[in-house]
Amino acid sequence: MRISLLALFFCFIAGITITLSQSTDWLPELTEMWEPVPVYVQPAPFSEPPSDATLLFGDDYLIKWADADKWNYSNGVLTVEPGTGGITTSGSYADLQLYLEWRIPENVDGADQRRGNSGIFLQGLYEVQILDSFNNETYVNGQAGSVYKQYPPLVNASLPPGEWQSYHIIFSAPVFTENGGLARPAYLTVFHNGVLIQNHVEVKGPTIYTGLPQYEPHPYKLPIFIQGSRHEISFRNMWIREL
Ligand code: MG
């Protein structure tokens, strides 16, 4: 009796595994985590660029970005023009230290993922989420500072909409073998408003909305992408140090 119950249990688990792995009808909800909710931590101030940093939002920003002329630039602040999509750096990067400040407008509307959603895509593929998470419930691996759909932030260090916030990101690019296998995954460390929220997490693959991420071989260096938004999110003081 005990053996047959055990056998039945394993058949049940195997059935679930096969169903999940074979199904092509992924629902985005299947990869959402809602608990535990990261606790709130009072943030710390901003960071100035070190002497060897490359500034990405100076007056020469149109050289640093391939398509940023569709957004609105004024005095070192670049603001999303809603509906125009995201922007991509002219340069390509692998391992890096990246700092930037971002601001969601005070009059932001919407809820859940539709409230100031943007994101920093390292190599155009691996997203650190931007969202108003000051007082806005969503799945926790989709809130501000999450490695989107992979890791919730360790704590919630968000400031209210209308205030400038900062990300300090350390990124190690993935390395692929000549045969296209994965030799080393990507890693991310992120500080949000001076607070450590991602501690050298192993990135599971490119950011996708539906299903599970899976690495595909790509060049060692690729451009950075900032996701467009339906809100007028502003960016400033973005600088980079290649490692
Ligand atoms: Mg996003």
mmCIF file of C-alpha atoms and ligand atoms in Angstrom:
data_model
loop_
_atom_site.group_PDB
_atom_site.id
_atom_site.type_symbol
_atom_site.label_atom_id
_atom_site.label_comp_id
_atom_site.label_asym_id
_atom_site.label_seq_id
_atom_site.Cartn_x
_atom_site.Cartn_y
_atom_site.Cartn_z
ATOM 1 C CA MET A 1 0.000 0.000 0.000
ATOM 2 C CA ARG A 2 2.767 2.408 1.005
ATOM 3 C CA ILE A 3 4.763 1.666 -2.162
ATOM 4 C CA SER A 4 1.773 2.104 -4.452
ATOM 5 C CA LEU A 5 0.910 5.448 -2.816
ATOM 6 C CA LEU A 6 4.498 6.561 -3.311
ATOM 7 C CA ALA A 7 4.407 5.422 -6.942
ATOM 8 C CA LEU A 8 1.168 7.320 -7.436
ATOM 9 C CA PHE A 9 2.747 10.482 -5.968
ATOM 10 C CA PHE A 10 5.764 10.298 -8.307
ATOM 11 C CA CYS A 11 3.498 9.698 -11.308
ATOM 12 C CA PHE A 12 1.549 12.822 -10.272
ATOM 13 C CA ILE A 13 4.715 14.969 -9.992
ATOM 14 C CA ALA A 14 6.083 13.583 -13.275
ATOM 15 C CA GLY A 15 2.768 14.381 -14.920
ATOM 16 C CA ILE A 16 2.915 18.001 -13.740
ATOM 17 C CA THR A 17 6.543 18.344 -14.884
ATOM 18 C CA ILE A 18 5.820 16.927 -18.330
ATOM 19 C CA THR A 19 2.694 19.072 -18.699
ATOM 20 C CA LEU A 20 4.611 22.246 -17.746
ATOM 21 C CA SER A 21 7.638 21.499 -19.915
ATOM 22 C CA GLN A 22 5.570 20.473 -22.937
ATOM 23 C CA SER A 23 2.971 23.207 -22.752
ATOM 24 C CA THR A 24 3.354 26.032 -25.203
ATOM 25 C CA ASP A 25 0.386 27.879 -23.729
ATOM 26 C CA TRP A 26 2.277 29.797 -21.058
ATOM 27 C CA LEU A 27 0.295 32.366 -19.139
ATOM 28 C CA PRO A 28 2.321 35.364 -17.933
ATOM 29 C CA GLU A 29 0.771 34.934 -14.474
ATOM 30 C CA LEU A 30 2.635 31.630 -14.043
ATOM 31 C CA THR A 31 5.936 33.467 -13.493
ATOM 32 C CA GLU A 32 4.579 36.126 -11.119
ATOM 33 C CA MET A 33 5.540 36.045 -7.427
ATOM 34 C CA TRP A 34 3.344 38.021 -5.026
ATOM 35 C CA GLU A 35 4.915 37.102 -1.678
ATOM 36 C CA PRO A 36 6.858 37.780 0.448
ATOM 37 C CA VAL A 37 6.566 41.526 -0.126
ATOM 38 C CA PRO A 38 9.964 43.319 0.325
ATOM 39 C CA VAL A 39 9.989 45.540 3.419
ATOM 40 C CA TYR A 40 10.336 49.308 3.012
ATOM 41 C CA VAL A 41 13.721 50.971 3.750
ATOM 42 C CA GLN A 42 14.362 54.741 3.901
ATOM 43 C CA PRO A 43 16.724 55.585 0.968
ATOM 44 C CA ALA A 44 20.094 57.437 0.829
ATOM 45 C CA PRO A 45 21.359 60.327 -1.445
ATOM 46 C CA PHE A 46 22.845 60.450 -4.979
ATOM 47 C CA SER A 47 26.253 59.679 -6.472
ATOM 48 C CA GLU A 48 28.458 61.949 -8.624
ATOM 49 C CA PRO A 49 30.382 60.438 -11.565
ATOM 50 C CA PRO A 50 33.989 59.386 -10.887
ATOM 51 C CA SER A 51 36.751 60.891 -13.095
ATOM 52 C CA ASP A 52 36.983 57.946 -15.522
ATOM 53 C CA ALA A 53 33.235 57.595 -16.137
ATOM 54 C CA THR A 54 31.609 58.070 -19.549
ATOM 55 C CA LEU A 55 28.607 60.392 -19.267
ATOM 56 C CA LEU A 56 25.625 59.240 -21.300
ATOM 57 C CA PHE A 57 23.327 62.236 -20.751
ATOM 58 C CA GLY A 58 25.641 65.159 -21.419
ATOM 59 C CA ASP A 59 25.065 67.721 -24.175
ATOM 60 C CA ASP A 60 26.581 65.182 -26.611
ATOM 61 C CA TYR A 61 23.874 62.639 -25.747
ATOM 62 C CA LEU A 62 22.852 62.280 -29.413
ATOM 63 C CA ILE A 63 26.279 60.762 -30.099
ATOM 64 C CA LYS A 64 25.994 58.380 -27.158
ATOM 65 C CA TRP A 65 22.497 57.212 -28.118
ATOM 66 C CA ALA A 66 21.440 55.890 -31.521
ATOM 67 C CA ASP A 67 17.833 57.110 -31.423
ATOM 68 C CA ALA A 68 17.367 59.462 -28.460
ATOM 69 C CA ASP A 69 16.253 62.398 -30.631
ATOM 70 C CA LYS A 70 12.657 61.127 -30.308
ATOM 71 C CA TRP A 71 12.703 61.868 -26.571
ATOM 72 C CA ASN A 72 12.910 65.328 -25.007
ATOM 73 C CA TYR A 73 16.244 66.685 -23.788
ATOM 74 C CA SER A 74 16.800 69.710 -21.583
ATOM 75 C CA ASN A 75 19.828 70.548 -19.417
ATOM 76 C CA GLY A 76 21.026 66.982 -18.928
ATOM 77 C CA VAL A 77 17.539 65.547 -18.393
ATOM 78 C CA LEU A 78 16.104 63.191 -20.991
ATOM 79 C CA THR A 79 12.348 62.588 -20.802
ATOM 80 C CA VAL A 80 10.354 59.839 -22.453
ATOM 81 C CA GLU A 81 8.092 60.916 -25.293
ATOM 82 C CA PRO A 82 5.246 58.421 -24.709
ATOM 83 C CA GLY A 83 4.456 56.118 -27.587
ATOM 84 C CA THR A 84 7.865 56.404 -29.278
ATOM 85 C CA GLY A 85 9.419 53.262 -27.807
ATOM 86 C CA GLY A 86 12.777 52.887 -26.084
ATOM 87 C CA ILE A 87 16.275 54.163 -26.829
ATOM 88 C CA THR A 88 19.531 52.307 -27.455
ATOM 89 C CA THR A 89 23.133 53.341 -26.801
ATOM 90 C CA SER A 90 25.456 53.785 -29.795
ATOM 91 C CA GLY A 91 28.163 51.888 -27.944
ATOM 92 C CA SER A 92 28.207 48.226 -26.981
ATOM 93 C CA TYR A 93 29.168 47.023 -23.522
ATOM 94 C CA ALA A 94 29.865 43.864 -21.556
ATOM 95 C CA ASP A 95 30.938 44.019 -17.878
ATOM 96 C CA LEU A 96 30.150 47.414 -16.438
ATOM 97 C CA GLN A 97 29.362 49.711 -13.567
ATOM 98 C CA LEU A 98 26.340 51.840 -14.448
ATOM 99 C CA TYR A 99 24.735 54.659 -12.517
ATOM 100 C CA LEU A 100 21.602 56.621 -13.406
ATOM 101 C CA GLU A 101 18.842 58.675 -11.871
ATOM 102 C CA TRP A 102 15.216 58.399 -12.907
ATOM 103 C CA ARG A 103 11.980 60.134 -11.996
ATOM 104 C CA ILE A 104 8.406 59.046 -12.478
ATOM 105 C CA PRO A 105 6.083 62.064 -12.891
ATOM 106 C CA GLU A 106 4.190 63.193 -9.811
ATOM 107 C CA ASN A 107 0.868 62.965 -11.656
ATOM 108 C CA VAL A 108 1.477 59.346 -12.775
ATOM 109 C CA ASP A 109 -1.741 57.414 -13.276
ATOM 110 C CA GLY A 110 -2.517 53.703 -13.525
ATOM 111 C CA ALA A 111 -1.774 50.782 -11.232
ATOM 112 C CA ASP A 112 0.155 47.529 -11.068
ATOM 113 C CA GLN A 113 2.524 47.270 -14.085
ATOM 114 C CA ARG A 114 0.874 50.239 -15.813
ATOM 115 C CA ARG A 115 2.296 52.833 -13.429
ATOM 116 C CA GLY A 116 5.570 54.317 -14.698
ATOM 117 C CA ASN A 117 6.829 51.107 -16.252
ATOM 118 C CA SER A 118 10.218 51.405 -17.916
ATOM 119 C CA GLY A 119 13.461 49.516 -17.395
ATOM 120 C CA ILE A 120 17.181 49.345 -17.979
ATOM 121 C CA PHE A 121 17.974 46.466 -20.307
ATOM 122 C CA LEU A 122 21.649 45.527 -19.980
ATOM 123 C CA GLN A 123 22.818 44.345 -23.389
ATOM 124 C CA GLY A 124 19.252 45.030 -24.535
ATOM 125 C CA LEU A 125 18.252 41.733 -22.928
ATOM 126 C CA TYR A 126 18.497 41.677 -19.127
ATOM 127 C CA GLU A 127 16.109 44.086 -17.410
ATOM 128 C CA VAL A 128 16.333 45.930 -14.115
ATOM 129 C CA GLN A 129 12.747 47.098 -13.730
ATOM 130 C CA ILE A 130 11.670 50.719 -13.339
ATOM 131 C CA LEU A 131 8.194 51.226 -11.883
ATOM 132 C CA ASP A 132 6.429 53.306 -9.269
ATOM 133 C CA SER A 133 6.616 50.889 -6.337
ATOM 134 C CA PHE A 134 6.181 53.446 -3.551
ATOM 135 C CA ASN A 135 2.577 52.543 -2.983
ATOM 136 C CA ASN A 136 1.602 50.274 -5.821
ATOM 137 C CA GLU A 137 0.957 46.559 -5.515
ATOM 138 C CA THR A 138 2.165 44.255 -8.262
ATOM 139 C CA TYR A 139 3.932 40.915 -8.459
ATOM 140 C CA VAL A 140 7.130 41.393 -6.447
ATOM 141 C CA ASN A 141 9.461 40.077 -9.149
ATOM 142 C CA GLY A 142 8.050 42.868 -11.321
ATOM 143 C CA GLN A 143 8.325 45.804 -8.896
ATOM 144 C CA ALA A 144 10.990 48.532 -9.042
ATOM 145 C CA GLY A 145 14.481 47.066 -8.705
ATOM 146 C CA SER A 146 13.460 43.549 -9.609
ATOM 147 C CA VAL A 147 15.410 41.609 -12.183
ATOM 148 C CA TYR A 148 12.174 41.424 -14.120
ATOM 149 C CA LYS A 149 10.271 38.147 -13.690
ATOM 150 C CA GLN A 150 13.347 36.653 -11.982
ATOM 151 C CA TYR A 151 14.322 38.256 -8.662
ATOM 152 C CA PRO A 152 12.339 40.619 -6.385
ATOM 153 C CA PRO A 153 14.441 43.346 -4.723
ATOM 154 C CA LEU A 154 15.783 42.417 -1.272
ATOM 155 C CA VAL A 155 13.918 45.431 0.148
ATOM 156 C CA ASN A 156 11.738 48.200 -1.243
ATOM 157 C CA ALA A 157 13.830 51.417 -1.314
ATOM 158 C CA SER A 158 11.377 53.364 -3.492
ATOM 159 C CA LEU A 159 10.671 57.084 -3.281
ATOM 160 C CA PRO A 160 7.300 58.648 -4.218
ATOM 161 C CA PRO A 161 6.527 59.665 -7.817
ATOM 162 C CA GLY A 162 7.899 63.141 -8.576
ATOM 163 C CA GLU A 163 11.184 62.479 -6.712
ATOM 164 C CA TRP A 164 14.494 61.546 -8.318
ATOM 165 C CA GLN A 165 15.678 58.010 -7.625
ATOM 166 C CA SER A 166 18.934 56.239 -8.443
ATOM 167 C CA TYR A 167 20.139 52.865 -9.613
ATOM 168 C CA HIS A 168 23.721 51.760 -9.262
ATOM 169 C CA ILE A 169 24.191 48.584 -11.272
ATOM 170 C CA ILE A 170 27.122 46.174 -11.522
ATOM 171 C CA PHE A 171 26.697 43.836 -14.471
ATOM 172 C CA SER A 172 28.757 40.836 -15.565
ATOM 173 C CA ALA A 173 27.934 39.811 -19.109
ATOM 174 C CA PRO A 174 27.281 36.175 -19.978
ATOM 175 C CA VAL A 175 29.974 34.252 -21.816
ATOM 176 C CA PHE A 176 29.192 31.639 -24.445
ATOM 177 C CA THR A 177 31.320 28.797 -25.767
ATOM 178 C CA GLU A 178 32.220 28.470 -29.452
ATOM 179 C CA ASN A 179 29.469 25.870 -29.761
ATOM 180 C CA GLY A 180 26.882 28.294 -28.403
ATOM 181 C CA GLY A 181 26.732 26.780 -24.927
ATOM 182 C CA LEU A 182 26.663 28.901 -21.788
ATOM 183 C CA ALA A 183 30.149 29.162 -20.250
ATOM 184 C CA ARG A 184 29.180 31.756 -17.630
ATOM 185 C CA PRO A 185 25.759 33.268 -16.869
ATOM 186 C CA ALA A 186 25.219 36.997 -16.368
ATOM 187 C CA TYR A 187 25.268 38.446 -12.831
ATOM 188 C CA LEU A 188 23.628 41.580 -11.468
ATOM 189 C CA THR A 189 24.203 43.655 -8.366
ATOM 190 C CA VAL A 190 21.907 46.651 -7.888
ATOM 191 C CA PHE A 191 21.676 49.509 -5.380
ATOM 192 C CA HIS A 192 18.388 51.433 -5.363
ATOM 193 C CA ASN A 193 18.688 54.880 -3.780
ATOM 194 C CA GLY A 194 21.903 53.698 -2.116
ATOM 195 C CA VAL A 195 20.408 50.495 -0.704
ATOM 196 C CA LEU A 196 21.594 47.062 -1.856
ATOM 197 C CA ILE A 197 18.596 45.353 -3.442
ATOM 198 C CA GLN A 198 20.192 42.702 -5.730
ATOM 199 C CA ASN A 199 23.317 40.958 -4.440
ATOM 200 C CA HIS A 200 25.220 39.310 -7.304
ATOM 201 C CA VAL A 201 22.200 37.349 -8.509
ATOM 202 C CA GLU A 202 22.668 34.840 -11.300
ATOM 203 C CA VAL A 203 20.580 36.022 -14.234
ATOM 204 C CA LYS A 204 18.506 33.146 -15.603
ATOM 205 C CA GLY A 205 18.406 34.423 -19.166
ATOM 206 C CA PRO A 206 16.942 37.299 -21.187
ATOM 207 C CA THR A 207 13.898 39.088 -19.805
ATOM 208 C CA ILE A 208 10.680 37.699 -21.182
ATOM 209 C CA TYR A 209 7.097 38.457 -20.162
ATOM 210 C CA THR A 210 5.695 34.989 -20.750
ATOM 211 C CA GLY A 211 7.350 31.668 -19.980
ATOM 212 C CA LEU A 212 10.771 30.855 -18.578
ATOM 213 C CA PRO A 213 13.975 32.629 -19.677
ATOM 214 C CA GLN A 214 16.547 30.747 -21.697
ATOM 215 C CA TYR A 215 19.972 31.941 -22.833
ATOM 216 C CA GLU A 216 20.648 32.323 -26.535
ATOM 217 C CA PRO A 217 24.259 32.945 -27.615
ATOM 218 C CA HIS A 218 25.024 36.570 -28.502
ATOM 219 C CA PRO A 219 28.067 38.835 -28.950
ATOM 220 C CA TYR A 220 30.059 39.581 -25.790
ATOM 221 C CA LYS A 221 29.328 43.306 -26.080
ATOM 222 C CA LEU A 222 25.864 44.714 -26.840
ATOM 223 C CA PRO A 223 24.148 48.132 -26.430
ATOM 224 C CA ILE A 224 22.120 49.205 -23.410
ATOM 225 C CA PHE A 225 18.403 49.771 -23.978
ATOM 226 C CA ILE A 226 16.055 51.988 -21.956
ATOM 227 C CA GLN A 227 12.466 50.839 -22.258
ATOM 228 C CA GLY A 228 9.900 53.346 -23.494
ATOM 229 C CA SER A 229 6.873 54.163 -21.395
ATOM 230 C CA ARG A 230 3.360 55.516 -21.565
ATOM 231 C CA HIS A 231 4.449 58.000 -18.899
ATOM 232 C CA GLU A 232 6.887 60.943 -19.106
ATOM 233 C CA ILE A 233 9.663 59.315 -17.084
ATOM 234 C CA SER A 234 12.836 61.420 -16.892
ATOM 235 C CA PHE A 235 16.468 60.293 -16.724
ATOM 236 C CA ARG A 236 19.629 62.190 -15.726
ATOM 237 C CA ASN A 237 23.211 61.721 -14.542
ATOM 238 C CA MET A 238 23.676 58.396 -16.294
ATOM 239 C CA TRP A 239 27.294 57.312 -16.386
ATOM 240 C CA ILE A 240 29.149 54.145 -17.123
ATOM 241 C CA ARG A 241 32.482 52.552 -16.340
ATOM 242 C CA GLU A 242 33.484 49.522 -18.380
ATOM 243 C CA LEU A 243 35.110 46.814 -16.288
HETATM 244 MG MG MG B 1 9.811 47.346 -17.526
#
